[in-house]
Every structure is written in C-alpha cells, then in structure tokens.
Amino acid sequence: MTAHPVRPTRLGVVTIGQTPRVDLTPELAPLLPGVTLVERGVLDGCSPEQIASFAPAPGDHVLTTRLADGGSAVIGEAAVLRRLPALVADLEREVDAVLLACTGPFPALAHTKPLFVPDRIIAHAVAAFAGDGAVVGVVAPLAEQAADTTRKFGRVLGTGTRVAVAVASPYTDGEPTLRAAAERLAADGAEVIALDCFGYTAAMRDVVAEASGLPVVVARSVAARLAAEVLGA
C-alpha cells in the first residue's frame, strides 16, 4: 500500500494592507515551525487612488497598515470590512486556519476554520498576569486609536486596573519616538507594556523593554504562539 505524503499545515495570514509583509512573516515563521504561511492583503492590487478611498469616515475606527512599497496608509474599519469577509472565506479553501494580522476592534467574522483575532488575544494575554489595580501601559500607532485601545484593554483587565496609552507608529516613527513612549508609560506607573499593533517588531520590543525596564507583550508573537499551540506546531 502506497503511503500518501502528509500535506504541511497551512496558516493564512491576512493583513489589512498589502503583501508581502517582509516586516512580519520572517518573524512569524520561526514561531510556527513546520507551518506554511499563506499571505493575503485587503489592499492587494489596489491603486493609490483606491487606497485613498479606504480613508476613515467620521466615527469610524481608525487603522494603519503597511503597503508593499514599504509605506503605510491610514484606513477605516468600515472600508476594510467591505473586503475582509470574502477574503477570509476565499483563503479558508487553501489553509487550515487563519490569523488576522491586525489588532483592530473588528466585529465577529464568519469562519469555518480556526480564526485567530489578535484584538482579543493581546488583551487577554496581558490580563493573565496583570493583577487588580495594576497600571497597564499600551503603545498604539495613532493618537486617534487611544480611546478604542483604552476600551479594549479596560473590558478585559481586572477591576481597578488602569490603562495608560502612548503613541508611536511602527511604520512612520523612529526609535526616539518609540523610546519616548516607553519612558512615558514607565513614568506613569505602568507595570507591563503591550505593543498593540502587528507592525511592532521584535527589535521594537527590545527598545521598549530597555527604555522602560518593564516586561513587554508584542501582539504578533503572542498571536503566533497561540496559533502554534492550536496547530500543534
């Protein structure tokens, strides 16, 4: 009897920007040994004019993401949701699970395969060791995201826990801005810092940890480690 080769586990990685995410997948791959990563982007194939049409509407959740040329775009959740559900459904035909590479506050998405949503994962990861009354520091990419960020972590963290938010974009700000944000959160009494965007890299984590002297939780690595656990990687 001829044995059939076992197909490698495949994880779909969906960015709200464009692929390839050369800043992201090389860091995810070592955390997911034996897993093939399949990238898709909400803005793949879009012209600059089309990307401009994704700008946030009044009252919309504001998001930021990386483009294929290394630049970035500020877009609205409502526009992303015009494409995201169909993209996830199409990708599920090719993969065993899907990782949404964004920590934005998306509503529940229909899915038939495991779907990892970092928006919930990172807040719960921090809550696992931040005690009641703790101050949790969060670095967010945009000032417009501060209210959403505070609500997200506040819903999950224990009674009396305070959320402090500082801003430093992983796409447009340099190390001095990131360092200043970390120092500001430490001075505000933070006991742990979360980097609440998939754009923050391991190198950025090291900068924040060194500048603040605090433990740092990074969205991309926490989500990837959970996916690896579920997928048996």
Short mmCIF file of C-alpha atoms in Angstrom, two decimals:
data_model
loop_
_atom_site.label_atom_id
_atom_site.label_comp_id
_atom_site.label_asym_id
_atom_site.label_seq_id
_atom_site.Cartn_x
_atom_site.Cartn_y
_atom_site.Cartn_z
CA MET A 1 0.00 0.00 0.00
CA THR A 2 1.42 3.37 -1.04
CA ALA A 3 1.61 5.99 1.71
CA HIS A 4 0.39 9.42 0.71
CA PRO A 5 2.56 12.37 1.76
CA VAL A 6 1.15 14.44 4.58
CA ARG A 7 0.36 17.98 3.48
CA PRO A 8 2.08 20.60 5.63
CA THR A 9 -0.16 22.63 7.93
CA ARG A 10 -1.04 25.91 6.24
CA LEU A 11 -1.84 29.13 8.10
CA GLY A 12 -3.40 32.02 6.25
CA VAL A 13 -2.04 35.40 7.35
CA VAL A 14 -4.40 38.24 6.46
CA THR A 15 -3.11 41.78 6.64
CA ILE A 16 -5.38 44.78 6.20
CA GLY A 17 -2.64 46.27 3.99
CA GLN A 18 -0.61 44.73 1.20
CA THR A 19 1.54 41.65 0.86
CA PRO A 20 4.24 40.51 1.00
CA ARG A 21 4.73 41.61 4.61
CA VAL A 22 8.51 41.38 4.65
CA ASP A 23 8.49 43.05 8.07
CA LEU A 24 6.20 40.38 9.53
CA THR A 25 6.30 36.87 8.08
CA PRO A 26 10.05 36.34 8.64
CA GLU A 27 9.37 36.85 12.37
CA LEU A 28 6.27 34.65 12.39
CA ALA A 29 7.88 31.69 10.62
CA PRO A 30 10.30 30.65 13.44
CA LEU A 31 7.38 30.74 15.90
CA LEU A 32 5.38 28.35 13.69
CA PRO A 33 7.82 25.53 12.80
CA GLY A 34 6.52 23.20 10.12
CA VAL A 35 3.69 25.59 9.18
CA THR A 36 3.44 27.09 5.71
CA LEU A 37 2.33 30.73 5.77
CA VAL A 38 -0.04 31.91 3.03
CA GLU A 39 -0.35 35.71 2.85
CA ARG A 40 -3.28 37.79 1.64
CA GLY A 41 -3.84 41.53 1.91
CA VAL A 42 -7.05 43.54 1.91
CA LEU A 43 -5.33 46.20 -0.22
CA ASP A 44 -3.54 43.80 -2.57
CA GLY A 45 -3.87 45.03 -6.15
CA CYS A 46 -5.25 48.42 -5.11
CA SER A 47 -4.05 51.60 -6.80
CA PRO A 48 -3.11 54.67 -4.72
CA GLU A 49 -6.49 56.15 -5.63
CA GLN A 50 -8.32 53.05 -4.39
CA ILE A 51 -6.31 53.04 -1.17
CA ALA A 52 -7.26 56.68 -0.64
CA SER A 53 -10.93 55.64 -0.83
CA PHE A 54 -10.36 53.47 2.29
CA ALA A 55 -9.82 56.58 4.43
CA PRO A 56 -11.75 56.57 7.73
CA ALA A 57 -15.23 58.03 7.68
CA PRO A 58 -16.44 60.19 10.59
CA GLY A 59 -16.98 57.98 13.64
CA ASP A 60 -15.12 55.08 12.05
CA HIS A 61 -12.45 53.01 13.81
CA VAL A 62 -9.08 54.26 12.54
CA LEU A 63 -6.48 51.68 11.45
CA THR A 64 -3.00 51.85 9.98
CA THR A 65 -1.13 49.30 7.92
CA ARG A 66 1.92 48.67 5.76
CA LEU A 67 1.94 48.80 1.97
CA ALA A 68 4.02 46.65 -0.37
CA ASP A 69 6.37 49.53 -1.20
CA GLY A 70 7.26 49.96 2.48
CA GLY A 71 4.99 52.93 3.02
CA SER A 72 1.87 52.97 5.14
CA ALA A 73 -1.76 54.01 4.95
CA VAL A 74 -4.37 55.15 7.45
CA ILE A 75 -7.68 53.47 6.65
CA GLY A 76 -11.11 52.93 8.18
CA GLU A 77 -12.54 49.72 9.58
CA ALA A 78 -15.77 50.14 7.62
CA ALA A 79 -13.91 50.13 4.30
CA VAL A 80 -11.81 47.12 5.34
CA LEU A 81 -14.96 45.18 6.19
CA ARG A 82 -16.18 45.60 2.61
CA ARG A 83 -13.43 43.17 1.54
CA LEU A 84 -12.28 41.27 4.61
CA PRO A 85 -15.08 38.65 5.00
CA ALA A 86 -14.82 37.48 1.37
CA LEU A 87 -11.02 37.41 1.59
CA VAL A 88 -11.15 35.19 4.71
CA ALA A 89 -13.74 32.88 3.13
CA ASP A 90 -11.65 32.50 -0.03
CA LEU A 91 -8.44 31.87 1.91
CA GLU A 92 -10.09 29.19 4.06
CA ARG A 93 -10.30 26.99 0.95
CA GLU A 94 -6.49 26.84 0.91
CA VAL A 95 -5.47 26.75 4.56
CA ASP A 96 -6.12 25.01 7.89
CA ALA A 97 -6.54 28.20 9.94
CA VAL A 98 -6.42 31.97 9.52
CA LEU A 99 -4.56 34.62 11.51
CA LEU A 100 -5.84 38.19 11.20
CA ALA A 101 -2.66 40.27 11.28
CA CYS A 102 -4.26 43.32 12.86
CA THR A 103 -5.28 44.26 16.40
CA GLY A 104 -8.17 46.47 15.29
CA PRO A 105 -11.57 46.12 17.01
CA PHE A 106 -13.33 44.16 14.25
CA PRO A 107 -16.78 42.65 14.77
CA ALA A 108 -17.08 38.87 14.77
CA LEU A 109 -16.20 37.44 11.35
CA ALA A 110 -17.85 34.34 9.91
CA HIS A 111 -15.38 31.48 9.56
CA THR A 112 -15.27 27.72 9.04
CA LYS A 113 -11.66 27.19 10.13
CA PRO A 114 -9.92 28.37 13.33
CA LEU A 115 -9.62 32.16 13.20
CA PHE A 116 -7.09 33.93 15.45
CA VAL A 117 -8.12 37.52 16.27
CA PRO A 118 -5.27 39.43 17.96
CA ASP A 119 -7.57 42.23 19.13
CA ARG A 120 -8.82 39.85 21.82
CA ILE A 121 -5.67 37.77 22.21
CA ILE A 122 -3.30 40.52 23.35
CA ALA A 123 -5.66 42.00 25.94
CA HIS A 124 -6.27 38.58 27.48
CA ALA A 125 -2.55 37.80 27.43
CA VAL A 126 -1.84 40.92 29.46
CA ALA A 127 -4.75 40.23 31.80
CA ALA A 128 -3.29 36.81 32.59
CA PHE A 129 -0.63 38.38 34.79
CA ALA A 130 -1.71 41.99 35.43
CA GLY A 131 -3.35 42.00 38.84
CA ASP A 132 -6.24 44.13 40.06
CA GLY A 133 -5.18 47.72 40.50
CA ALA A 134 -2.24 47.42 38.11
CA VAL A 135 -1.36 50.08 35.56
CA VAL A 136 -1.07 48.57 32.08
CA GLY A 137 0.80 50.60 29.51
CA VAL A 138 -0.11 50.27 25.85
CA VAL A 139 1.72 51.63 22.83
CA ALA A 140 -0.64 52.33 19.93
CA PRO A 141 0.27 53.57 16.43
CA LEU A 142 -2.09 56.57 16.21
CA ALA A 143 -3.49 59.12 18.64
CA GLU A 144 -6.93 58.52 17.08
CA GLN A 145 -6.79 54.94 18.42
CA ALA A 146 -6.31 55.87 22.08
CA ALA A 147 -9.99 55.65 23.05
CA ASP A 148 -10.51 52.30 21.29
CA THR A 149 -7.34 50.95 22.89
CA THR A 150 -8.36 52.03 26.38
CA ARG A 151 -11.81 50.45 25.99
CA LYS A 152 -10.43 47.18 24.63
CA PHE A 153 -7.98 46.59 27.46
CA GLY A 154 -10.34 48.01 30.08
CA ARG A 155 -13.05 45.46 29.20
CA VAL A 156 -10.68 42.56 29.84
CA LEU A 157 -8.48 43.71 32.69
CA GLY A 158 -9.42 43.35 36.35
CA THR A 159 -11.37 45.80 38.46
CA GLY A 160 -9.40 48.91 39.28
CA THR A 161 -6.75 48.29 36.62
CA ARG A 162 -5.80 51.47 34.78
CA VAL A 163 -4.85 51.64 31.11
CA ALA A 164 -2.27 54.23 30.04
CA VAL A 165 -1.76 54.78 26.30
CA ALA A 166 1.22 56.30 24.50
CA VAL A 167 1.59 56.72 20.74
CA ALA A 168 4.39 55.63 18.42
CA SER A 169 3.74 54.29 14.92
CA PRO A 170 5.72 51.22 13.87
CA TYR A 171 5.52 52.45 10.28
CA THR A 172 6.27 56.18 10.38
CA ASP A 173 8.01 56.91 13.69
CA GLY A 174 11.62 56.14 14.53
CA GLU A 175 13.30 54.69 17.59
CA PRO A 176 13.40 58.00 19.54
CA THR A 177 9.60 58.29 19.43
CA LEU A 178 9.17 54.66 20.47
CA ARG A 179 11.67 55.10 23.30
CA ALA A 180 9.93 58.26 24.49
CA ALA A 181 6.58 56.45 24.54
CA ALA A 182 8.06 53.63 26.64
CA GLU A 183 9.64 56.05 29.08
CA ARG A 184 6.36 57.98 29.38
CA LEU A 185 4.43 54.82 30.27
CA ALA A 186 7.04 53.78 32.83
CA ALA A 187 6.88 57.23 34.42
CA ASP A 188 3.08 56.91 34.52
CA GLY A 189 3.43 53.81 36.72
CA ALA A 190 2.94 51.05 34.15
CA GLU A 191 3.91 47.56 35.33
CA VAL A 192 3.76 45.95 31.87
CA ILE A 193 3.62 47.34 28.33
CA ALA A 194 1.67 45.91 25.39
CA LEU A 195 2.60 46.80 21.81
CA ASP A 196 -0.87 46.88 20.28
CA CYS A 197 -0.27 46.59 16.54
CA PHE A 198 1.02 43.82 14.28
CA GLY A 199 3.57 46.27 12.89
CA TYR A 200 5.67 46.27 16.06
CA THR A 201 8.71 44.03 15.60
CA ALA A 202 10.93 42.06 17.97
CA ALA A 203 13.55 44.80 17.64
CA MET A 204 10.96 47.38 18.71
CA ARG A 205 10.07 45.19 21.66
CA ASP A 206 13.72 45.27 22.74
CA VAL A 207 13.79 49.07 22.51
CA VAL A 208 10.66 49.39 24.66
CA ALA A 209 11.92 46.87 27.22
CA GLU A 210 15.28 48.62 27.53
CA ALA A 211 13.78 52.11 27.71
CA SER A 212 11.12 51.20 30.27
CA GLY A 213 12.72 48.39 32.27
CA LEU A 214 9.36 46.60 32.08
CA PRO A 215 8.07 43.32 30.62
CA VAL A 216 6.71 43.84 27.12
CA VAL A 217 3.98 41.88 25.31
CA VAL A 218 4.02 42.02 21.50
CA ALA A 219 0.82 41.33 19.56
CA ARG A 220 2.41 39.38 16.70
CA SER A 221 4.40 36.95 18.84
CA VAL A 222 1.57 36.26 21.30
CA ALA A 223 -0.86 35.52 18.46
CA ALA A 224 1.68 33.35 16.63
CA ARG A 225 2.47 31.31 19.73
CA LEU A 226 -1.22 30.65 20.33
CA ALA A 227 -1.67 29.62 16.70
CA ALA A 228 1.32 27.28 17.01
CA GLU A 229 -0.23 25.68 20.09
CA VAL A 230 -3.57 25.11 18.38
CA LEU A 231 -1.98 23.83 15.17
CA GLY A 232 0.45 21.54 17.00
CA ALA A 233 3.48 23.28 15.54
#
